[in-house]
JSON list of C-alpha atoms in Angstrom, two decimals:
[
{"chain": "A", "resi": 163, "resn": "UNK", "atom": "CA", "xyz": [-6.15, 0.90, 25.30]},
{"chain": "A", "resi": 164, "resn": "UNK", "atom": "CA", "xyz": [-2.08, 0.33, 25.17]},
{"chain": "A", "resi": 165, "resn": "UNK", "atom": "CA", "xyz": [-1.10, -1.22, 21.87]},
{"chain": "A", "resi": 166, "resn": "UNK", "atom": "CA", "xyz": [2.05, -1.86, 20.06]},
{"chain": "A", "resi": 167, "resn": "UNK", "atom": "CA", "xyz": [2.37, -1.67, 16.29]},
{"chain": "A", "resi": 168, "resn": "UNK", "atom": "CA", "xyz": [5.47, -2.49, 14.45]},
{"chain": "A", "resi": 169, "resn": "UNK", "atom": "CA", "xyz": [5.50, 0.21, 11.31]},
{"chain": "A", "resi": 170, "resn": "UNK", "atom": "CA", "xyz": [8.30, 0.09, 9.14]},
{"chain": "A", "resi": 171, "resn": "UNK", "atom": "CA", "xyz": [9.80, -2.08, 11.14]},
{"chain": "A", "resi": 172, "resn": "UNK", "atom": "CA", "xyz": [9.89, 0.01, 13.99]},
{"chain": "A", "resi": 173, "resn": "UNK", "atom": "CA", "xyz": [8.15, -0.81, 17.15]},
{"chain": "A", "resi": 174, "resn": "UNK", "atom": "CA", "xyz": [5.29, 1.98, 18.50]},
{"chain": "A", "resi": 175, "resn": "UNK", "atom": "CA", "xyz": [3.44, 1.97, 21.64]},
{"chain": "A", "resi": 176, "resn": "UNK", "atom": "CA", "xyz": [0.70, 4.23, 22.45]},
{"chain": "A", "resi": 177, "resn": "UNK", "atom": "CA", "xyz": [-2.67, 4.94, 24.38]},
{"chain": "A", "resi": 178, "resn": "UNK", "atom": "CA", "xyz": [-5.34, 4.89, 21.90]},
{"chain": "A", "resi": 179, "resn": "UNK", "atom": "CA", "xyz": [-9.41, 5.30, 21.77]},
{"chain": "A", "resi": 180, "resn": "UNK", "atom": "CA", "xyz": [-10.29, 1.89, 20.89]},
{"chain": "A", "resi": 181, "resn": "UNK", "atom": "CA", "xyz": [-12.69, 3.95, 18.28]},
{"chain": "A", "resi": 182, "resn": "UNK", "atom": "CA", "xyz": [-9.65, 4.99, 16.41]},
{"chain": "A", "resi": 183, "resn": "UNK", "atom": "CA", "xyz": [-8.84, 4.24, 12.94]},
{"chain": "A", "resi": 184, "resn": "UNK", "atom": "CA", "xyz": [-5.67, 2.76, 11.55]},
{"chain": "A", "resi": 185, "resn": "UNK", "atom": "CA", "xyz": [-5.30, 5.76, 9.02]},
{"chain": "A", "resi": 186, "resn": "UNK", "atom": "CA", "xyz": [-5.25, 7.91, 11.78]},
{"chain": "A", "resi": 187, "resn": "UNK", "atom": "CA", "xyz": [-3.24, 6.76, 14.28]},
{"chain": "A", "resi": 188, "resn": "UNK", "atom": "CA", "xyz": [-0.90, 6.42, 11.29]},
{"chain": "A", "resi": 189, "resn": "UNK", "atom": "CA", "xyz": [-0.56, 10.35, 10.46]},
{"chain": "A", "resi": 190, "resn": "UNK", "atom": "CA", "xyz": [-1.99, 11.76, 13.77]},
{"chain": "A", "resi": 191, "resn": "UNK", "atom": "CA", "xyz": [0.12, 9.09, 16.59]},
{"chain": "A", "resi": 192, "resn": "UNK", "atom": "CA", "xyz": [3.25, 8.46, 13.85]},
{"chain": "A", "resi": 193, "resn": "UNK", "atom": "CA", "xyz": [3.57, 11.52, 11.99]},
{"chain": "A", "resi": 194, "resn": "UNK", "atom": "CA", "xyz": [3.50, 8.81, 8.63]},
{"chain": "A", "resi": 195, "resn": "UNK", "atom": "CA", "xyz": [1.16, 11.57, 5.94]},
{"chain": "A", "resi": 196, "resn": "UNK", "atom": "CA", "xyz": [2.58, 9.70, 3.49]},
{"chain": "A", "resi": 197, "resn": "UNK", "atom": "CA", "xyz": [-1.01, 7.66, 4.52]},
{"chain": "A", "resi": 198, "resn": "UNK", "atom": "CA", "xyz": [-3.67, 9.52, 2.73]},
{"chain": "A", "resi": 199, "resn": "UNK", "atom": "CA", "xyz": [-7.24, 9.47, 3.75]},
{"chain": "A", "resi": 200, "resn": "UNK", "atom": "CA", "xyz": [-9.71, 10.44, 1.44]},
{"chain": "A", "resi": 201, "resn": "UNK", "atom": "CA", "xyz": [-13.63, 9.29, 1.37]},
{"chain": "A", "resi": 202, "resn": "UNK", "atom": "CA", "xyz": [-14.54, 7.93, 4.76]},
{"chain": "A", "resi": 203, "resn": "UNK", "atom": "CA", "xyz": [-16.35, 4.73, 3.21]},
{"chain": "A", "resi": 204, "resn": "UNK", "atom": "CA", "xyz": [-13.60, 2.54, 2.23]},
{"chain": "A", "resi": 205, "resn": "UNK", "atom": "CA", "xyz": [-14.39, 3.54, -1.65]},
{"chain": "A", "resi": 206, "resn": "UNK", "atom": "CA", "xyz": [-11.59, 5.58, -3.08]},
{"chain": "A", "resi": 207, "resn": "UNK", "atom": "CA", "xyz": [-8.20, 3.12, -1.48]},
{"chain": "A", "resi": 208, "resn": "UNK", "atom": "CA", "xyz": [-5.87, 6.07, -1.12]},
{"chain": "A", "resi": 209, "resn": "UNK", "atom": "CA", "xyz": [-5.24, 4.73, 2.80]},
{"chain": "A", "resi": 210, "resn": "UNK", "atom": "CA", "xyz": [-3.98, 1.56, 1.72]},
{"chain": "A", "resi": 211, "resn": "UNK", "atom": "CA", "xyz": [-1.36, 0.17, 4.18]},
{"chain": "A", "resi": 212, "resn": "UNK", "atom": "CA", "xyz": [-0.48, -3.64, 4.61]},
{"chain": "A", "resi": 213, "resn": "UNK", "atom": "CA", "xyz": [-1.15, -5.28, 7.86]},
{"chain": "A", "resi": 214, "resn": "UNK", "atom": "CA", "xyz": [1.22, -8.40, 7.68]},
{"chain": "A", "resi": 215, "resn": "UNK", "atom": "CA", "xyz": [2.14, -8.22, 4.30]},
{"chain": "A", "resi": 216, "resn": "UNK", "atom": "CA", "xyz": [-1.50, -7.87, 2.93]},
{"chain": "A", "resi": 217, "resn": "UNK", "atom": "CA", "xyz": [-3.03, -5.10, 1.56]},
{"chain": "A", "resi": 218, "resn": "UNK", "atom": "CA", "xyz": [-5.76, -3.29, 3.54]},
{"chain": "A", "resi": 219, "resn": "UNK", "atom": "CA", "xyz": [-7.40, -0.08, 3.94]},
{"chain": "A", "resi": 220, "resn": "UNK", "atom": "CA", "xyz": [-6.31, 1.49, 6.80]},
{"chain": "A", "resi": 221, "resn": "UNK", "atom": "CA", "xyz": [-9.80, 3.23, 7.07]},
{"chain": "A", "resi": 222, "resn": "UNK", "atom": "CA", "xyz": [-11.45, 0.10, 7.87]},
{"chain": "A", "resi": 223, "resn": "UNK", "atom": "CA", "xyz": [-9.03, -1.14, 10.08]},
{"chain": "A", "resi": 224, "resn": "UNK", "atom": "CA", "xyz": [-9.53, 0.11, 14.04]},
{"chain": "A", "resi": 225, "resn": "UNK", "atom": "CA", "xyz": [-6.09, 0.68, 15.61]},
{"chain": "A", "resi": 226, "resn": "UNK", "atom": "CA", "xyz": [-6.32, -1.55, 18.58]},
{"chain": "A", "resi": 227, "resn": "UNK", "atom": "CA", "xyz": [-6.79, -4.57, 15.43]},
{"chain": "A", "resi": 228, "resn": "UNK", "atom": "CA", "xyz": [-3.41, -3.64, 14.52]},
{"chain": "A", "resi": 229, "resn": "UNK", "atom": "CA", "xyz": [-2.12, -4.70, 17.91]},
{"chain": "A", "resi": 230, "resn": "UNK", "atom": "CA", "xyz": [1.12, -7.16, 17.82]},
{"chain": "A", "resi": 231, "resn": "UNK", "atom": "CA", "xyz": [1.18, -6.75, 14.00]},
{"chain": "A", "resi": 232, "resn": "UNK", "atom": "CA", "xyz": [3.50, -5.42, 11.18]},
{"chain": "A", "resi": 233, "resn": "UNK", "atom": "CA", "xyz": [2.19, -2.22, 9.28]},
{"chain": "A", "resi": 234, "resn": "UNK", "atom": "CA", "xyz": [3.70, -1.15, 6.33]},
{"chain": "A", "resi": 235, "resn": "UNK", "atom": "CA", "xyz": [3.08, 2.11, 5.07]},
{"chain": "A", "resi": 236, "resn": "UNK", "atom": "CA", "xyz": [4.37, 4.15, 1.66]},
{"chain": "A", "resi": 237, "resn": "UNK", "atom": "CA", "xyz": [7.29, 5.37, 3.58]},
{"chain": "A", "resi": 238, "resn": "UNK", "atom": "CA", "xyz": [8.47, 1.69, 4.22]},
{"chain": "A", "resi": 239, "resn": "UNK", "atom": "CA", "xyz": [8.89, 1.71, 0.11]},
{"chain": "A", "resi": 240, "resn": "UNK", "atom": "CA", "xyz": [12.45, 2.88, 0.29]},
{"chain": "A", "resi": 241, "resn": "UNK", "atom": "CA", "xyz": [15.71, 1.61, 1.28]},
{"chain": "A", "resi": 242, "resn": "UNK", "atom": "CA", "xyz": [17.71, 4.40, 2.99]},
{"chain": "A", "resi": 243, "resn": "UNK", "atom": "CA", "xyz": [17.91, 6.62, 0.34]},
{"chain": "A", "resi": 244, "resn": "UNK", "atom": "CA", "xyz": [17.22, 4.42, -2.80]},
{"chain": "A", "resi": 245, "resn": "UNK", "atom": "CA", "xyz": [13.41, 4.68, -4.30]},
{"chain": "A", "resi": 246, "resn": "UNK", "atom": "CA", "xyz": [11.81, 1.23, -4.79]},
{"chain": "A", "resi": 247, "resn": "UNK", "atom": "CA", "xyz": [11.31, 0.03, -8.39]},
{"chain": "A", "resi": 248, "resn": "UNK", "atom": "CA", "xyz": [7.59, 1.19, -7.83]},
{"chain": "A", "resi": 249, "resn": "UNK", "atom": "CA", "xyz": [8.26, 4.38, -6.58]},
{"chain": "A", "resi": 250, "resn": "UNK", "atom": "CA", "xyz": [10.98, 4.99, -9.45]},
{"chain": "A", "resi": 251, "resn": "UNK", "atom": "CA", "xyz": [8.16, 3.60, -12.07]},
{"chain": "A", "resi": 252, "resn": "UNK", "atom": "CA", "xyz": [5.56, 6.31, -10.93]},
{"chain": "A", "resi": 253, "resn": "UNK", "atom": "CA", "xyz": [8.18, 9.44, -11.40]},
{"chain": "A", "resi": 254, "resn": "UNK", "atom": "CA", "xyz": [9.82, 8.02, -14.61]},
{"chain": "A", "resi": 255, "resn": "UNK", "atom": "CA", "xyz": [6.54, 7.46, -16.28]},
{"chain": "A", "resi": 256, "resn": "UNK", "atom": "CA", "xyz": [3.87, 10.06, -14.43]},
{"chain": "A", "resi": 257, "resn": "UNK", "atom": "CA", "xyz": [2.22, 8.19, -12.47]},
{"chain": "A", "resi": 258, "resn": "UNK", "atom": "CA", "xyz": [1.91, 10.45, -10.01]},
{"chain": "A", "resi": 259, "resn": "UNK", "atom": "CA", "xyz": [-0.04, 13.63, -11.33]},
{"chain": "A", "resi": 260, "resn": "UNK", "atom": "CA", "xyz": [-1.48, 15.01, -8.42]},
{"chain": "A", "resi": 261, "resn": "UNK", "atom": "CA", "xyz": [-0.25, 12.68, -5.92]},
{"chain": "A", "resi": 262, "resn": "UNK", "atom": "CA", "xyz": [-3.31, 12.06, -3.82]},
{"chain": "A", "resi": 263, "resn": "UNK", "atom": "CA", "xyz": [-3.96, 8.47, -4.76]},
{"chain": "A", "resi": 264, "resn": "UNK", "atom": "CA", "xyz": [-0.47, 7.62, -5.31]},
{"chain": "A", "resi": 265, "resn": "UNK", "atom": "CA", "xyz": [0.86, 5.83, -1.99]},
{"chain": "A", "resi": 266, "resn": "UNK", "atom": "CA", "xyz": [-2.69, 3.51, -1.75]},
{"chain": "A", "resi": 267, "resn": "UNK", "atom": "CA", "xyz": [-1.28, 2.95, -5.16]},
{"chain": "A", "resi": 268, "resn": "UNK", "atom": "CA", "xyz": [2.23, 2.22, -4.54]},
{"chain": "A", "resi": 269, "resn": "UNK", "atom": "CA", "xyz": [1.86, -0.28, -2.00]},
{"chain": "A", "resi": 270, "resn": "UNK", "atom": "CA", "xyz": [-1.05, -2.54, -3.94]},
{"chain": "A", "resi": 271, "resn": "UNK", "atom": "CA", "xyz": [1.53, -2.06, -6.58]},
{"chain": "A", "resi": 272, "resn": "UNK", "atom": "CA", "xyz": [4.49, -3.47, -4.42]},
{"chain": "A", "resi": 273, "resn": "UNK", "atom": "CA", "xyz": [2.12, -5.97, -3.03]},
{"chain": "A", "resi": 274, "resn": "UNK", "atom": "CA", "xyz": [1.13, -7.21, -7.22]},
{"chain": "A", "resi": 275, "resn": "UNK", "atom": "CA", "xyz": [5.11, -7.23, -7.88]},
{"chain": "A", "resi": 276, "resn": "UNK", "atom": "CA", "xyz": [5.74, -9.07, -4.71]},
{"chain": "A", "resi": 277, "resn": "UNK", "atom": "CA", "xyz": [3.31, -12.19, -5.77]},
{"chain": "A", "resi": 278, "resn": "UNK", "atom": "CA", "xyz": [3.49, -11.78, -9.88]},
{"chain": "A", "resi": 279, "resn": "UNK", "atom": "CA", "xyz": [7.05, -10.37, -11.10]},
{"chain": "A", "resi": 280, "resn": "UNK", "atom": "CA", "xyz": [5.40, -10.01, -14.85]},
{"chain": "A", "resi": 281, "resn": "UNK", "atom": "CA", "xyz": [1.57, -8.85, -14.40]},
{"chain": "A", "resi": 282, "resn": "UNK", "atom": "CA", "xyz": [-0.35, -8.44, -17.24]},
{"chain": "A", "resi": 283, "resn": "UNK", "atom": "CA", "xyz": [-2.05, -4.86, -18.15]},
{"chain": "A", "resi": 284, "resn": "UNK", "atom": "CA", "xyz": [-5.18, -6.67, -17.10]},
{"chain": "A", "resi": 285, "resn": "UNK", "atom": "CA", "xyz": [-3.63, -8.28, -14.00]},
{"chain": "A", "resi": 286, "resn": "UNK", "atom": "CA", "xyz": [-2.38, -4.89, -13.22]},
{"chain": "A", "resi": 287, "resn": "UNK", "atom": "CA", "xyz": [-5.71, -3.38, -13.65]},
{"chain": "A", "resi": 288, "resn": "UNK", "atom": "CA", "xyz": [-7.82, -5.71, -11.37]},
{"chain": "A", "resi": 289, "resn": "UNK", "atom": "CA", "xyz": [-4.93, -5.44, -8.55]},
{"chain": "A", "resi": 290, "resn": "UNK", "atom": "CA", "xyz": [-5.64, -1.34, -8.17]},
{"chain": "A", "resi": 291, "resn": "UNK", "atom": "CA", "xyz": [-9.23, -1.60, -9.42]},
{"chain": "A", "resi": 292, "resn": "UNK", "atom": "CA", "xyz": [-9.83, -0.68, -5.80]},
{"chain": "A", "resi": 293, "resn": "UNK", "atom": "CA", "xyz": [-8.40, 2.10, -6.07]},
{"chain": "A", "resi": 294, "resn": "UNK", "atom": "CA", "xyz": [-9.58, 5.51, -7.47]},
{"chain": "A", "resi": 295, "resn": "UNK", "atom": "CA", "xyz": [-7.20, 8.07, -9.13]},
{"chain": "A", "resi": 296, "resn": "UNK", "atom": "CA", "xyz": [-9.44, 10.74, -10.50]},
{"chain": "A", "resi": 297, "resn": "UNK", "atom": "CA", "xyz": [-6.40, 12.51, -13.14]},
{"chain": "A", "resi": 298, "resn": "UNK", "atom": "CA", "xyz": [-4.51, 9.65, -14.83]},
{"chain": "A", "resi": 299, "resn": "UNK", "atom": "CA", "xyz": [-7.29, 7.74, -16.04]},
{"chain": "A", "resi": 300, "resn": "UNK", "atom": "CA", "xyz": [-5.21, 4.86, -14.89]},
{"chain": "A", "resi": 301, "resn": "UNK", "atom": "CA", "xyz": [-3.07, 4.93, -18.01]},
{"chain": "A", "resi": 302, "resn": "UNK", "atom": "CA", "xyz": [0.69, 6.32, -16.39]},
{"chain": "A", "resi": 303, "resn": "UNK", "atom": "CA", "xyz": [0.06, 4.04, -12.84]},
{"chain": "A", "resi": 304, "resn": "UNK", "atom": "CA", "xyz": [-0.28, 0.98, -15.16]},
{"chain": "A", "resi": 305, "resn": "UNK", "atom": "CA", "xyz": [2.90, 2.09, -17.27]},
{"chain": "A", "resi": 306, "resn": "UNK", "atom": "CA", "xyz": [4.49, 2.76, -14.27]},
{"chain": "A", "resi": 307, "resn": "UNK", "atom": "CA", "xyz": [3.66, -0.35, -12.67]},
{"chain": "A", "resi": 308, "resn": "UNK", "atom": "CA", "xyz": [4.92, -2.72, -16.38]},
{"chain": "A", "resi": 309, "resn": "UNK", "atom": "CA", "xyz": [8.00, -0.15, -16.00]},
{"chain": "A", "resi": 310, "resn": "UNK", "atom": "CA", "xyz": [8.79, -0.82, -12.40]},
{"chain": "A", "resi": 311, "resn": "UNK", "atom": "CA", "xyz": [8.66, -4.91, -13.16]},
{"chain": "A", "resi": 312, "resn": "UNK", "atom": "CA", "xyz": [10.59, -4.51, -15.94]},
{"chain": "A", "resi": 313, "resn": "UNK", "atom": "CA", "xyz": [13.56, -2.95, -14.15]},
{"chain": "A", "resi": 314, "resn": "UNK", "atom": "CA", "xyz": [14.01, -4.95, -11.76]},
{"chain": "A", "resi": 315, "resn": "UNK", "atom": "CA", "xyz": [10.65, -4.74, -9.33]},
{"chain": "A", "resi": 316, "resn": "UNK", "atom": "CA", "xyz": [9.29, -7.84, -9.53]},
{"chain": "A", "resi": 317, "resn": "UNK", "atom": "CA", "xyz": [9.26, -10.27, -6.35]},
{"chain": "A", "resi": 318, "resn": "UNK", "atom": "CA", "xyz": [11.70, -8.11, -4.44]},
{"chain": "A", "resi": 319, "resn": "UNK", "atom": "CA", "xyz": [10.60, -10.43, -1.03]},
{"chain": "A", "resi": 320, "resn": "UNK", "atom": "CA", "xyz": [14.30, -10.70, 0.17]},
{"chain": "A", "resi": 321, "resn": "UNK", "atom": "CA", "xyz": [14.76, -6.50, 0.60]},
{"chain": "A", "resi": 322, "resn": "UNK", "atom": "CA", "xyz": [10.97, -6.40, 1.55]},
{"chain": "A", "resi": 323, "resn": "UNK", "atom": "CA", "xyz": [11.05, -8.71, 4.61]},
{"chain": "A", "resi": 324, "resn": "UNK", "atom": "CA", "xyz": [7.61, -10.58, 2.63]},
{"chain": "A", "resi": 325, "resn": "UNK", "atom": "CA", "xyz": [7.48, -14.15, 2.22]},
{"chain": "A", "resi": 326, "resn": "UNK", "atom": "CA", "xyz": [7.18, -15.07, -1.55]},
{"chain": "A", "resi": 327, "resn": "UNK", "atom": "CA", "xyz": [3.67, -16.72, -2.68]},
{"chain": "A", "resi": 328, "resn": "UNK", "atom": "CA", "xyz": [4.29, -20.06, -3.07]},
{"chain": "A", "resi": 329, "resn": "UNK", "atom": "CA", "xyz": [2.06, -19.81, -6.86]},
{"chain": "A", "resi": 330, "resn": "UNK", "atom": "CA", "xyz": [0.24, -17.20, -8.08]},
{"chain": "A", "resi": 331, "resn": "UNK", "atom": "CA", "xyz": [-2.66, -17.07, -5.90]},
{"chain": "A", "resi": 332, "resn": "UNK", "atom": "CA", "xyz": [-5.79, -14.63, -5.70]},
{"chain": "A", "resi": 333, "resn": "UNK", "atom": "CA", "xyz": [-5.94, -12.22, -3.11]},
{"chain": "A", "resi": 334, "resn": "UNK", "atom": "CA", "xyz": [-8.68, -13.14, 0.17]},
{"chain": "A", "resi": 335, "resn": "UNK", "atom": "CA", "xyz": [-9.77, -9.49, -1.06]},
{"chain": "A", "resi": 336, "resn": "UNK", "atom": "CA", "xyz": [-11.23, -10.30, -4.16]},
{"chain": "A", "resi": 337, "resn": "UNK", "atom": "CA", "xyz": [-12.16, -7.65, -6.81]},
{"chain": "A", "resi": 338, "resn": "UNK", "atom": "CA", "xyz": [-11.07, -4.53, -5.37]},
{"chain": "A", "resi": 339, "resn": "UNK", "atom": "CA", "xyz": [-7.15, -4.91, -5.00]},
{"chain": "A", "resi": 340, "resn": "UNK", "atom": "CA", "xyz": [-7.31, -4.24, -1.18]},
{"chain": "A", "resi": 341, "resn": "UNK", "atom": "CA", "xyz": [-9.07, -5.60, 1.79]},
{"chain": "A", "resi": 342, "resn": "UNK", "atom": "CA", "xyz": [-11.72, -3.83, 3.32]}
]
């Protein structure tokens, strides 16, 4: 099947197996690895992308579904050569340790900044509860996530291209931070 996928703002058109996976047209079509995949059942949220502006993981999401729709992946973070608030949060305060779960992270993170400029601990702990990071014990990703909204990372809509929540709403994903 032809589809075209707008990733980072930049339009892509390939031939794909309808079979394939969003995660892996991604880093296999794209060349984006800043996508990790991890566990194959949608547990672990490492592959989180959005797909117009919502969080998802892109290992539950078939390619061809992306079709005539914005992807945003961990590389889309930056601006040219300056580090989002998130990403600058996760180095100043070690959130990263050994980077695997780090860009799922990064862009629920973005995503909880974009729709609540001042999370709580807890509010920042039920956005990435879908999310497993098996060195940090969560601790340095939630500093890193209060630091980033302190300095300046909260509802950053106008540089992200996202439309600002109207209120504080809860995400159609529920519980686990990202949509399956």
């Amino acid at each position: 099947m032809r589809i075209t996928v707008t990733v980072n703002g930049e339009q892509h058109t390939r031939d794909v197996e309808p079979r394939l996976l969003l995660v892996h047209f991604l880093r296999d079509e794209l060349g984006l690895t800043g996508t990790h995949w991890g566990c194959d059942t949608s547990n672990c949220g490492v592959c989180a992308v959005w797909l117009d502006g919502t969080p998802v993981k892109s290992c539950t999401v078939l390619a061809v579904m992306a079709d005539g729709h914005e992807v945003r992946t961990v590389e889309g973070l930056a601006h040219g050569i300056q580090l989002d608030p998130v990403q600058q949060g996760f180095i100043a305060c070690h959130g990263l340790q050994c980077g695997f779960c780090t860009p799922g992270m990064m862009m629920t993170a973005r995503w909880l900044l974009d729709h609540n400029a001042d999370p709580s601990e807890e509010d920042i702990r039920e956005a990435i509860s879908g999310q497993m990071c098996r060195c940090t014990g969560y601790e340095n990703i939630v500093r890193s996530i209060r630091w980033a909204a302190e300095h300046g990372g909260g509802a950053r809509t106008a540089d992200t291209g996202t439309e600002p929540a109207p209120a504080r709403e809860e995400p159609a994903h529920g519980r686990e931070g990202v949509r399956a």
